[in-house]
Amino acid sequence: MARDPYDVIGVARSASADEIKRGFRKKAKALHPDANPNDPKAQDRFAELNNAYELLSDADKKRQFDRGEIDAEGKPRFAGFEGFGGRPGTRTGTGPHGETIFENFSFGRDGFQRGGGRTGGQAGGPPPMDDFFDILSGMTGGAKGGRGRSPFGEDFSAPPSGEDVTLTIKVPFLDAARGSTQRVVLPTGESIDLKVPPGTRDGHRMRLRGKGKPGSLGRAAGDAYVVVAVEPHPAFKAEGKDLRLDLPIALDEAILGAKVRAPTLDGEVELTLPAMTSSGRTFRLRGKGLPADSGAGDLYVTVRIALPEASADLEGFARILKERRKGDPRDGL
């Protein structure tokens, strides 16, 4: 069950619209996934914050929530059974001569039964037809009951809204990183073009209003929630809004230094390797990571020396190095 939206945003129930907005913005900065790249639950908490603000920023939904008509997810509440007045299953009132009327109604295997007593009237048997319709009017919104509710608090004059649905779409890594349009087929059979914003990460959740299951008797349809599953890339790996890339280099480039081409989301860039670059050394390319509202991330390029499959010259050179080597590269481990 969703938490109280006031608690999620961190404001009092008496907070004004401006106070709710300020509370949301403050929490959004702290809970944004970009600010918590190593927290696997950051996306869920941020989604919870968005849903809470979506409810409280809508004046009609906020009033319904404050009155207890809907829950924190915007779904109708079901109140406890309170009967028709007095104890559950009873009806009390005043008769035409001032006497007190106490009647007990029940539904059993013998149908609708009335017990208790009424001064000046018959104690047993089925209720008079006018009493029966009084009861129904209180349940279904008849002429006497107006906008009626069932004994469980359900509003019969307002049929339930449609159910929400959740679906997952697979998006190629570069399409999610650069932004794209994806064709989505909804459970209803409708096909729509969904815009995936640049920098979208795995698990990103988008809400499509009114694209869920249709409501009954003309009520509004539910919402569709689309979860993005970003497919892996053979070279790039996302870490929050940063990217990592392993770049193969030749042995001579590592020893002598060189200028090599490195791929980025925007195309290739030239990377300068200093002489005697060890395998595993990492270079940082600022702003070459994933796009984000808080600023693009960085690209971390780690070089990996790629040796040829066979080379007599290289083997001879390695033997000379072995003879002349001083010290052990693993000293101090």
Short mmCIF file of C-alpha atoms in Angstrom, two decimals:
data_model
loop_
_atom_site.label_atom_id
_atom_site.label_comp_id
_atom_site.label_asym_id
_atom_site.label_seq_id
_atom_site.Cartn_x
_atom_site.Cartn_y
_atom_site.Cartn_z
CA MET A 1 0.00 0.00 0.00
CA ALA A 2 1.32 3.44 -0.95
CA ARG A 3 2.44 5.74 1.83
CA ASP A 4 0.59 8.93 2.77
CA PRO A 5 1.53 11.49 0.07
CA TYR A 6 1.92 14.23 2.69
CA ASP A 7 4.53 12.08 4.47
CA VAL A 8 6.28 11.29 1.19
CA ILE A 9 6.67 14.99 0.31
CA GLY A 10 7.32 15.94 3.94
CA VAL A 11 4.61 18.55 4.47
CA ALA A 12 1.69 18.95 6.85
CA ARG A 13 -1.86 18.15 5.75
CA SER A 14 -2.65 21.85 6.09
CA ALA A 15 0.10 22.81 3.63
CA SER A 16 -0.80 25.19 0.82
CA ALA A 17 -0.25 24.42 -2.87
CA ASP A 18 2.95 26.51 -2.84
CA GLU A 19 4.24 24.72 0.24
CA ILE A 20 3.54 21.36 -1.38
CA LYS A 21 5.39 22.45 -4.52
CA ARG A 22 8.39 23.67 -2.53
CA GLY A 23 8.45 20.45 -0.50
CA PHE A 24 8.34 18.39 -3.69
CA ARG A 25 11.20 20.30 -5.32
CA LYS A 26 13.35 19.98 -2.21
CA LYS A 27 12.75 16.23 -2.00
CA ALA A 28 13.19 15.79 -5.78
CA LYS A 29 16.73 17.20 -5.63
CA ALA A 30 17.65 14.86 -2.80
CA LEU A 31 15.98 11.72 -4.21
CA HIS A 32 16.74 12.15 -7.91
CA PRO A 33 18.49 9.02 -9.30
CA ASP A 34 21.25 11.24 -10.71
CA ALA A 35 22.10 12.29 -7.15
CA ASN A 36 22.05 8.65 -5.95
CA PRO A 37 23.82 6.65 -8.69
CA ASN A 38 24.79 3.82 -6.32
CA ASP A 39 21.37 3.41 -4.72
CA PRO A 40 19.32 0.70 -6.50
CA LYS A 41 16.11 1.93 -4.82
CA ALA A 42 16.54 5.58 -5.82
CA GLN A 43 14.34 5.16 -8.90
CA ASP A 44 11.49 3.66 -6.81
CA ARG A 45 11.65 6.44 -4.19
CA PHE A 46 11.69 9.10 -6.90
CA ALA A 47 8.69 7.47 -8.59
CA GLU A 48 6.87 7.39 -5.23
CA LEU A 49 7.60 11.12 -4.79
CA ASN A 50 6.29 11.90 -8.29
CA ASN A 51 3.09 9.94 -7.66
CA ALA A 52 2.53 11.73 -4.34
CA TYR A 53 2.97 15.16 -5.93
CA GLU A 54 0.76 14.18 -8.85
CA LEU A 55 -2.07 13.45 -6.41
CA LEU A 56 -1.64 16.51 -4.17
CA SER A 57 -1.06 18.95 -7.05
CA ASP A 58 -4.44 18.00 -8.51
CA ALA A 59 -6.98 20.06 -6.55
CA ASP A 60 -9.85 17.61 -7.11
CA LYS A 61 -7.83 14.52 -6.16
CA LYS A 62 -6.40 16.32 -3.13
CA ARG A 63 -9.90 17.12 -1.86
CA GLN A 64 -11.01 13.54 -2.44
CA PHE A 65 -7.97 12.22 -0.57
CA ASP A 66 -8.46 14.65 2.32
CA ARG A 67 -12.10 13.52 2.61
CA GLY A 68 -10.99 9.88 2.61
CA GLU A 69 -12.74 9.07 -0.67
CA ILE A 70 -9.57 7.83 -2.41
CA ASP A 71 -6.35 6.31 -1.15
CA ALA A 72 -2.74 7.37 -1.76
CA GLU A 73 -2.83 5.62 -5.16
CA GLY A 74 -5.94 7.54 -6.21
CA LYS A 75 -8.20 4.49 -5.91
CA PRO A 76 -11.62 4.57 -4.19
CA ARG A 77 -11.63 3.61 -0.52
CA PHE A 78 -14.08 1.10 0.97
CA ALA A 79 -15.38 2.25 4.35
CA GLY A 80 -16.31 -0.19 7.11
CA PHE A 81 -19.86 -1.56 7.24
CA GLU A 82 -22.00 0.76 9.31
CA GLY A 83 -25.48 -0.56 8.56
CA PHE A 84 -28.46 1.71 8.25
CA GLY A 85 -28.02 3.56 11.54
CA GLY A 86 -27.38 2.38 15.11
CA ARG A 87 -25.95 -1.12 15.20
CA PRO A 88 -25.04 -2.87 11.91
CA GLY A 89 -28.20 -4.21 10.27
CA THR A 90 -30.59 -2.01 12.23
CA ARG A 91 -32.81 0.98 11.50
CA THR A 92 -34.22 3.33 14.12
CA GLY A 93 -36.70 6.18 13.90
CA THR A 94 -39.87 7.74 15.30
CA GLY A 95 -43.35 6.48 14.54
CA PRO A 96 -46.41 8.60 13.67
CA HIS A 97 -47.49 8.70 17.35
CA GLY A 98 -44.06 9.53 18.76
CA GLU A 99 -43.13 5.98 19.57
CA THR A 100 -39.58 4.72 19.02
CA ILE A 101 -39.13 2.36 16.09
CA PHE A 102 -36.34 -0.23 16.26
CA GLU A 103 -36.08 -2.69 13.42
CA ASN A 104 -33.48 -5.32 12.62
CA PHE A 105 -33.07 -6.39 9.01
CA SER A 106 -31.09 -9.42 7.83
CA PHE A 107 -30.51 -11.40 4.66
CA GLY A 108 -30.47 -15.17 5.23
CA ARG A 109 -31.42 -18.36 3.47
CA ASP A 110 -35.08 -17.40 3.88
CA GLY A 111 -34.58 -14.10 2.11
CA PHE A 112 -35.02 -10.59 3.49
CA GLN A 113 -36.14 -10.76 7.16
CA ARG A 114 -37.06 -8.09 9.70
CA GLY A 115 -36.87 -8.66 13.44
CA GLY A 116 -37.21 -6.44 16.52
CA GLY A 117 -40.36 -4.49 17.23
CA ARG A 118 -42.39 -1.48 16.18
CA THR A 119 -44.99 -0.05 18.55
CA GLY A 120 -48.40 -0.36 17.00
CA GLY A 121 -47.15 -2.51 14.14
CA GLN A 122 -46.50 -6.13 13.24
CA ALA A 123 -43.25 -7.47 14.72
CA GLY A 124 -42.47 -10.14 12.12
CA GLY A 125 -42.73 -10.72 8.38
CA PRO A 126 -41.18 -8.87 5.48
CA PRO A 127 -40.76 -5.09 5.66
CA PRO A 128 -43.41 -2.88 4.08
CA MET A 129 -42.66 -2.00 0.47
CA ASP A 130 -42.02 1.67 1.30
CA ASP A 131 -39.44 0.65 3.94
CA PHE A 132 -37.78 -1.64 1.46
CA PHE A 133 -37.41 1.14 -1.09
CA ASP A 134 -36.17 3.47 1.64
CA ILE A 135 -33.35 1.03 2.24
CA LEU A 136 -32.57 0.69 -1.45
CA SER A 137 -32.64 4.46 -1.93
CA GLY A 138 -29.98 4.77 0.72
CA MET A 139 -27.84 2.25 -1.15
CA THR A 140 -28.33 3.26 -4.77
CA GLY A 141 -29.11 6.97 -4.70
CA GLY A 142 -32.90 6.93 -5.09
CA ALA A 143 -35.17 9.95 -4.81
CA LYS A 144 -34.92 10.06 -1.03
CA GLY A 145 -31.27 9.12 -0.80
CA GLY A 146 -29.81 11.39 -3.47
CA ARG A 147 -26.21 10.43 -4.29
CA GLY A 148 -26.21 7.06 -2.51
CA ARG A 149 -23.61 4.76 -1.03
CA SER A 150 -23.66 1.09 -0.22
CA PRO A 151 -23.30 -0.11 3.39
CA PHE A 152 -19.59 -0.50 2.57
CA GLY A 153 -19.14 3.15 1.60
CA GLU A 154 -18.98 2.48 -2.15
CA ASP A 155 -20.55 5.16 -4.32
CA PHE A 156 -23.01 3.35 -6.58
CA SER A 157 -23.80 6.51 -8.50
CA ALA A 158 -20.10 6.62 -9.59
CA PRO A 159 -19.04 3.33 -11.24
CA PRO A 160 -15.39 2.37 -10.65
CA SER A 161 -12.66 3.69 -12.89
CA GLY A 162 -10.72 1.32 -15.11
CA GLU A 163 -7.72 -0.59 -13.79
CA ASP A 164 -4.13 0.54 -14.30
CA VAL A 165 -1.85 -1.67 -16.39
CA THR A 166 1.94 -2.04 -16.48
CA LEU A 167 3.97 -3.17 -19.46
CA THR A 168 7.68 -3.39 -20.24
CA ILE A 169 9.35 -2.38 -23.50
CA LYS A 170 12.88 -3.22 -24.59
CA VAL A 171 14.85 -0.27 -25.93
CA PRO A 172 18.32 -0.50 -27.55
CA PHE A 173 21.04 1.15 -25.47
CA LEU A 174 21.84 3.93 -27.94
CA ASP A 175 18.15 4.69 -28.53
CA ALA A 176 17.68 5.14 -24.78
CA ALA A 177 20.87 7.18 -24.40
CA ARG A 178 20.27 9.52 -27.33
CA GLY A 179 16.46 9.64 -27.12
CA SER A 180 14.10 8.01 -29.58
CA THR A 181 10.51 7.20 -30.47
CA GLN A 182 9.32 3.66 -29.78
CA ARG A 183 6.15 1.98 -31.02
CA VAL A 184 4.19 0.54 -28.08
CA VAL A 185 1.21 -1.80 -28.32
CA LEU A 186 -1.09 -1.36 -25.31
CA PRO A 187 -3.13 -4.20 -23.75
CA THR A 188 -6.20 -2.67 -25.39
CA GLY A 189 -4.63 -3.31 -28.81
CA GLU A 190 -3.97 0.38 -29.47
CA SER A 191 -0.55 1.25 -30.91
CA ILE A 192 1.10 4.53 -29.96
CA ASP A 193 4.45 6.22 -30.58
CA LEU A 194 6.13 6.78 -27.23
CA LYS A 195 8.91 9.33 -26.88
CA VAL A 196 11.84 8.01 -24.86
CA PRO A 197 13.77 11.05 -23.55
CA PRO A 198 17.58 11.23 -23.92
CA GLY A 199 19.44 9.66 -21.04
CA THR A 200 16.70 7.16 -20.20
CA ARG A 201 18.03 4.43 -17.93
CA ASP A 202 17.06 0.87 -17.26
CA GLY A 203 13.90 0.68 -15.14
CA HIS A 204 12.66 4.17 -16.08
CA ARG A 205 8.86 4.35 -15.62
CA MET A 206 6.50 6.49 -17.70
CA ARG A 207 2.80 7.09 -17.14
CA LEU A 208 0.23 7.27 -19.93
CA ARG A 209 -2.98 8.80 -18.60
CA GLY A 210 -6.19 7.10 -19.64
CA LYS A 211 -4.43 4.32 -21.57
CA GLY A 212 -5.24 1.54 -19.10
CA LYS A 213 -8.32 -0.65 -18.96
CA PRO A 214 -11.61 1.17 -19.70
CA GLY A 215 -13.92 1.99 -16.80
CA SER A 216 -17.44 0.61 -16.47
CA LEU A 217 -20.54 2.59 -17.40
CA GLY A 218 -18.57 5.37 -19.04
CA ARG A 219 -16.15 6.03 -16.18
CA ALA A 220 -12.60 7.12 -16.99
CA ALA A 221 -10.08 4.51 -18.08
CA GLY A 222 -7.12 3.63 -15.89
CA ASP A 223 -3.53 4.58 -16.64
CA ALA A 224 -0.81 2.61 -18.40
CA TYR A 225 2.66 2.50 -16.86
CA VAL A 226 5.49 1.75 -19.29
CA VAL A 227 8.74 0.43 -17.81
CA VAL A 228 11.83 0.76 -20.02
CA ALA A 229 14.23 -2.20 -20.12
CA VAL A 230 17.45 -0.90 -21.70
CA GLU A 231 19.26 -3.57 -23.69
CA PRO A 232 23.00 -3.97 -23.01
CA HIS A 233 25.60 -2.48 -25.37
CA PRO A 234 28.74 -4.38 -26.45
CA ALA A 235 31.03 -1.47 -25.54
CA PHE A 236 29.30 1.05 -23.28
CA LYS A 237 28.21 0.34 -19.71
CA ALA A 238 26.06 2.80 -17.74
CA GLU A 239 26.75 3.66 -14.11
CA GLY A 240 24.16 6.23 -13.12
CA LYS A 241 24.59 9.04 -15.62
CA ASP A 242 28.24 8.10 -16.30
CA LEU A 243 29.45 5.69 -18.96
CA ARG A 244 32.37 3.28 -18.98
CA LEU A 245 34.25 1.97 -22.01
CA ASP A 246 37.13 -0.50 -22.43
CA LEU A 247 39.38 0.64 -25.30
CA PRO A 248 41.86 -1.82 -26.86
CA ILE A 249 45.30 -0.37 -27.72
CA ALA A 250 48.40 -1.90 -29.32
CA LEU A 251 51.57 -2.59 -27.37
CA ASP A 252 53.57 -0.06 -29.35
CA GLU A 253 50.91 2.60 -28.64
CA ALA A 254 51.18 1.87 -24.94
CA ILE A 255 55.00 2.00 -24.93
CA LEU A 256 55.62 4.90 -27.30
CA GLY A 257 52.42 6.88 -26.73
CA ALA A 258 49.90 7.67 -29.46
CA LYS A 259 46.73 9.46 -30.46
CA VAL A 260 43.87 7.00 -30.76
CA ARG A 261 40.20 7.29 -31.67
CA ALA A 262 37.63 6.53 -28.93
CA PRO A 263 33.86 6.20 -29.55
CA THR A 264 31.33 8.35 -27.65
CA LEU A 265 27.56 8.81 -27.91
CA ASP A 266 28.22 11.80 -30.21
CA GLY A 267 30.82 10.13 -32.42
CA GLU A 268 34.54 9.46 -32.16
CA VAL A 269 36.99 11.71 -30.31
CA GLU A 270 40.78 11.74 -30.26
CA LEU A 271 42.41 10.48 -27.06
CA THR A 272 46.10 11.19 -26.39
CA LEU A 273 48.00 8.35 -24.74
CA PRO A 274 51.25 9.29 -23.01
CA ALA A 275 54.30 7.06 -23.45
CA MET A 276 54.48 4.00 -21.17
CA THR A 277 50.72 3.82 -20.61
CA SER A 278 49.88 0.73 -18.56
CA SER A 279 46.94 -1.49 -19.38
CA GLY A 280 44.01 -0.61 -17.09
CA ARG A 281 44.74 3.12 -16.98
CA THR A 282 41.51 5.14 -17.09
CA PHE A 283 40.95 8.48 -18.81
CA ARG A 284 38.00 10.76 -18.04
CA LEU A 285 36.11 12.54 -20.81
CA ARG A 286 33.94 15.20 -19.18
CA GLY A 287 30.35 15.61 -20.38
CA LYS A 288 30.50 12.56 -22.65
CA GLY A 289 28.22 10.41 -20.52
CA LEU A 290 24.43 10.19 -20.50
CA PRO A 291 22.33 13.37 -20.78
CA ALA A 292 20.61 14.40 -17.54
CA ASP A 293 18.66 17.38 -16.17
CA SER A 294 21.46 17.98 -13.67
CA GLY A 295 24.09 17.98 -16.43
CA ALA A 296 25.53 15.23 -18.61
CA GLY A 297 27.64 12.55 -17.01
CA ASP A 298 31.22 11.66 -17.90
CA LEU A 299 32.75 8.90 -20.01
CA TYR A 300 35.51 6.85 -18.36
CA VAL A 301 37.78 5.17 -20.92
CA THR A 302 39.96 2.31 -19.63
CA VAL A 303 42.71 1.18 -22.01
CA ARG A 304 43.45 -2.52 -22.46
CA ILE A 305 46.64 -3.60 -24.22
CA ALA A 306 45.84 -6.07 -27.00
CA LEU A 307 48.78 -8.32 -27.93
CA PRO A 308 49.10 -9.92 -31.36
CA GLU A 309 48.41 -13.65 -31.63
CA ALA A 310 52.02 -14.54 -32.59
CA SER A 311 55.17 -12.52 -33.30
CA ALA A 312 58.76 -13.86 -33.31
CA ASP A 313 60.13 -10.33 -33.07
CA LEU A 314 57.93 -9.53 -30.10
CA GLU A 315 58.93 -12.77 -28.35
CA GLY A 316 62.62 -11.96 -28.84
CA PHE A 317 62.09 -8.44 -27.54
CA ALA A 318 60.27 -9.82 -24.49
CA ARG A 319 63.21 -12.15 -23.69
CA ILE A 320 65.58 -9.21 -23.73
CA LEU A 321 63.24 -7.29 -21.40
CA LYS A 322 63.07 -10.29 -19.07
CA GLU A 323 66.87 -10.49 -18.82
CA ARG A 324 67.22 -6.79 -18.10
CA ARG A 325 64.23 -6.40 -15.80
CA LYS A 326 64.95 -5.14 -12.31
CA GLY A 327 62.47 -5.76 -9.52
CA ASP A 328 59.11 -7.50 -9.40
CA PRO A 329 56.04 -5.57 -10.60
CA ARG A 330 53.99 -7.35 -7.91
CA ASP A 331 56.09 -6.14 -4.98
CA GLY A 332 53.93 -4.56 -2.32
CA LEU A 333 50.74 -6.46 -3.10
#
